[in-house]
Amino acid sequence: MALDFLAGCAGGVAGVLVGHPFDTVKVRLQVQSVEKPQYRGTLHCFQAIIKQESVLGLYRGLGSPLLGLTFINALVFGVQGNTLRALGRDSPLNQFLAGAAAGAIQCVICCPMELAKTRLQLQEAGPARTYRGPLDCLAQIYRQEGLRGVNRGMVSTLLRETPSFGVYFLTYDVLTRALGCEPGDRLLVPKLLLAGGTSGIASWLSTYPVDVVKSRLQADGLQGAPRYRGIVDCVQQSYREEGWRVFTRGLASTLLRAFPVNAATFATVTVVLSYARGEEARLEGDAGSAALAQPSSL
């Protein structure tokens, strides 16, 4: 279990490193002004950030997701596995319920982490920047707004994470069963990469409009006076001013990110398990593959 957790953490780090540039683009597209849009689309946003801030601009706010990664993995995989065992049967419905439970509980860490990430991604570059890093960002928010400020966007994060993790584990379970992911299969790793990447896309599609609302609430007041009184007010104002398309803003960069992030995560998990368990384990029973074939281990 400890080895699976270690491999999962390493895979998570790889996923963050691959996906963070796409996440930066997504957040900037989601929160930009409709009256004076700074970016014309995903590709233009990438080009503008690199031109103005260098490649490092795409990795702004990286410390926050990396900082919370270990704790989030511990909660997600621990809660999902224990909930699945408590439910007593490994069925698609129970996979959804276990995933939803894991998604809800990890919001305790995910919400403050994403708040810091969003603030760091949106602040101006240079010596005049407001925050020096994720911990400084959260400390400043706590001093100014208290615990409530640190947990800004918690309800919208719950509304996003609970069903999306359920959809993720359900989709992964259905696909691994359909693809016949069994220990010893020569195509086990490609099948897992396909299942994981597709599951990531499905989970984002299921709750993406809620993610737009969450990003706007967490960025509200950063560049001027606060605009929104809550989730409903944010939805109403956004729809009234920008139409329904506002709830798909940044979706292209998110979907571009979803597949490679999961591919990097699963590939790294495979490599770590293979090296850690050694040549004997690979020859005698492909123990690494066996662990990967279990949805709760991922």
Short mmCIF file of N, CA, C and O in Angstrom, two decimals, residues 17 25 32 34 54 65 73 76 80 85 102 132 134 136 156 165 173 180 182 216 231 239 259 265 291:
data_model
loop_
_atom_site.label_atom_id
_atom_site.label_comp_id
_atom_site.label_asym_id
_atom_site.label_seq_id
_atom_site.Cartn_x
_atom_site.Cartn_y
_atom_site.Cartn_z
N LEU A 17 3.22 18.69 -13.59
CA LEU A 17 4.22 19.33 -14.43
C LEU A 17 3.79 19.38 -15.89
O LEU A 17 4.04 20.37 -16.59
N VAL A 25 -3.51 28.71 -18.69
CA VAL A 25 -4.26 29.25 -19.83
C VAL A 25 -5.76 29.19 -19.55
O VAL A 25 -6.50 30.15 -19.80
N GLN A 32 -10.95 36.50 -17.78
CA GLN A 32 -10.68 37.75 -18.48
C GLN A 32 -11.97 38.54 -18.74
O GLN A 32 -13.06 37.97 -18.83
N VAL A 34 -14.93 40.51 -20.51
CA VAL A 34 -15.59 40.36 -21.80
C VAL A 34 -15.55 41.66 -22.59
O VAL A 34 -15.56 41.66 -23.82
N SER A 54 7.78 34.77 -20.71
CA SER A 54 8.61 33.59 -20.99
C SER A 54 7.85 32.31 -20.63
O SER A 54 6.72 32.35 -20.12
N PRO A 65 -0.24 23.65 -6.29
CA PRO A 65 -0.68 22.26 -6.50
C PRO A 65 0.35 21.23 -6.10
O PRO A 65 0.00 20.15 -5.61
N ASN A 73 -3.54 13.19 -2.69
CA ASN A 73 -3.46 11.78 -3.08
C ASN A 73 -3.80 10.87 -1.91
O ASN A 73 -4.50 9.87 -2.07
N VAL A 76 -7.69 11.15 -1.49
CA VAL A 76 -8.47 10.59 -2.60
C VAL A 76 -8.37 9.07 -2.64
O VAL A 76 -9.38 8.37 -2.63
N GLN A 80 -11.28 6.64 -1.27
CA GLN A 80 -11.92 5.86 -2.34
C GLN A 80 -11.81 4.36 -2.07
O GLN A 80 -12.79 3.62 -2.17
N ARG A 85 -14.43 -0.63 -0.12
CA ARG A 85 -14.47 -1.84 0.72
C ARG A 85 -15.65 -1.81 1.67
O ARG A 85 -16.29 -2.83 1.92
N ALA A 102 -14.56 10.48 -2.09
CA ALA A 102 -13.16 10.93 -2.11
C ALA A 102 -13.06 12.37 -2.60
O ALA A 102 -12.32 13.19 -2.04
N ARG A 132 4.45 36.26 -2.95
CA ARG A 132 5.75 35.67 -3.23
C ARG A 132 5.68 34.17 -3.49
O ARG A 132 6.62 33.57 -3.98
N PRO A 134 2.77 30.38 -2.80
CA PRO A 134 1.47 29.89 -2.32
C PRO A 134 1.24 30.10 -0.82
O PRO A 134 0.14 30.49 -0.42
N ASP A 136 2.69 32.37 1.14
CA ASP A 136 2.55 33.80 1.37
C ASP A 136 1.18 34.28 0.93
O ASP A 136 0.55 35.13 1.59
N SER A 156 -18.60 25.85 -4.32
CA SER A 156 -18.48 25.56 -5.75
C SER A 156 -17.45 24.46 -6.00
O SER A 156 -17.61 23.66 -6.93
N PHE A 165 -15.30 13.43 -9.51
CA PHE A 165 -14.53 12.26 -9.09
C PHE A 165 -15.36 10.99 -9.21
O PHE A 165 -14.83 9.92 -9.52
N ASP A 173 -13.54 2.59 -14.33
CA ASP A 173 -13.94 1.21 -14.05
C ASP A 173 -14.58 0.56 -15.27
O ASP A 173 -14.25 -0.56 -15.64
N GLY A 180 -10.57 -5.02 -21.06
CA GLY A 180 -9.97 -6.27 -20.58
C GLY A 180 -8.59 -6.07 -19.99
O GLY A 180 -7.65 -6.79 -20.34
N GLU A 182 -6.05 -6.85 -17.78
CA GLU A 182 -5.70 -7.95 -16.88
C GLU A 182 -4.20 -8.02 -16.70
O GLU A 182 -3.44 -7.70 -17.62
N ARG A 216 -14.06 32.15 -11.11
CA ARG A 216 -14.47 33.56 -11.03
C ARG A 216 -14.66 34.01 -9.59
O ARG A 216 -14.30 35.13 -9.23
N ILE A 231 -22.56 32.09 -5.49
CA ILE A 231 -22.60 31.25 -6.68
C ILE A 231 -23.72 31.66 -7.63
O ILE A 231 -23.50 31.86 -8.84
N TYR A 239 -23.96 34.97 -17.09
CA TYR A 239 -24.85 34.63 -18.20
C TYR A 239 -25.45 35.88 -18.82
O TYR A 239 -25.54 36.00 -20.05
N PHE A 259 -6.05 14.71 -21.11
CA PHE A 259 -5.52 13.41 -21.55
C PHE A 259 -4.04 13.25 -21.24
O PHE A 259 -3.65 12.25 -20.62
N THR A 265 0.61 10.65 -15.65
CA THR A 265 0.43 10.09 -14.31
C THR A 265 0.55 8.57 -14.33
O THR A 265 1.32 7.98 -13.55
N ALA A 291 -1.06 -4.28 -9.64
CA ALA A 291 -1.50 -3.14 -8.82
C ALA A 291 -2.15 -2.08 -9.68
O ALA A 291 -3.15 -1.50 -9.31
#
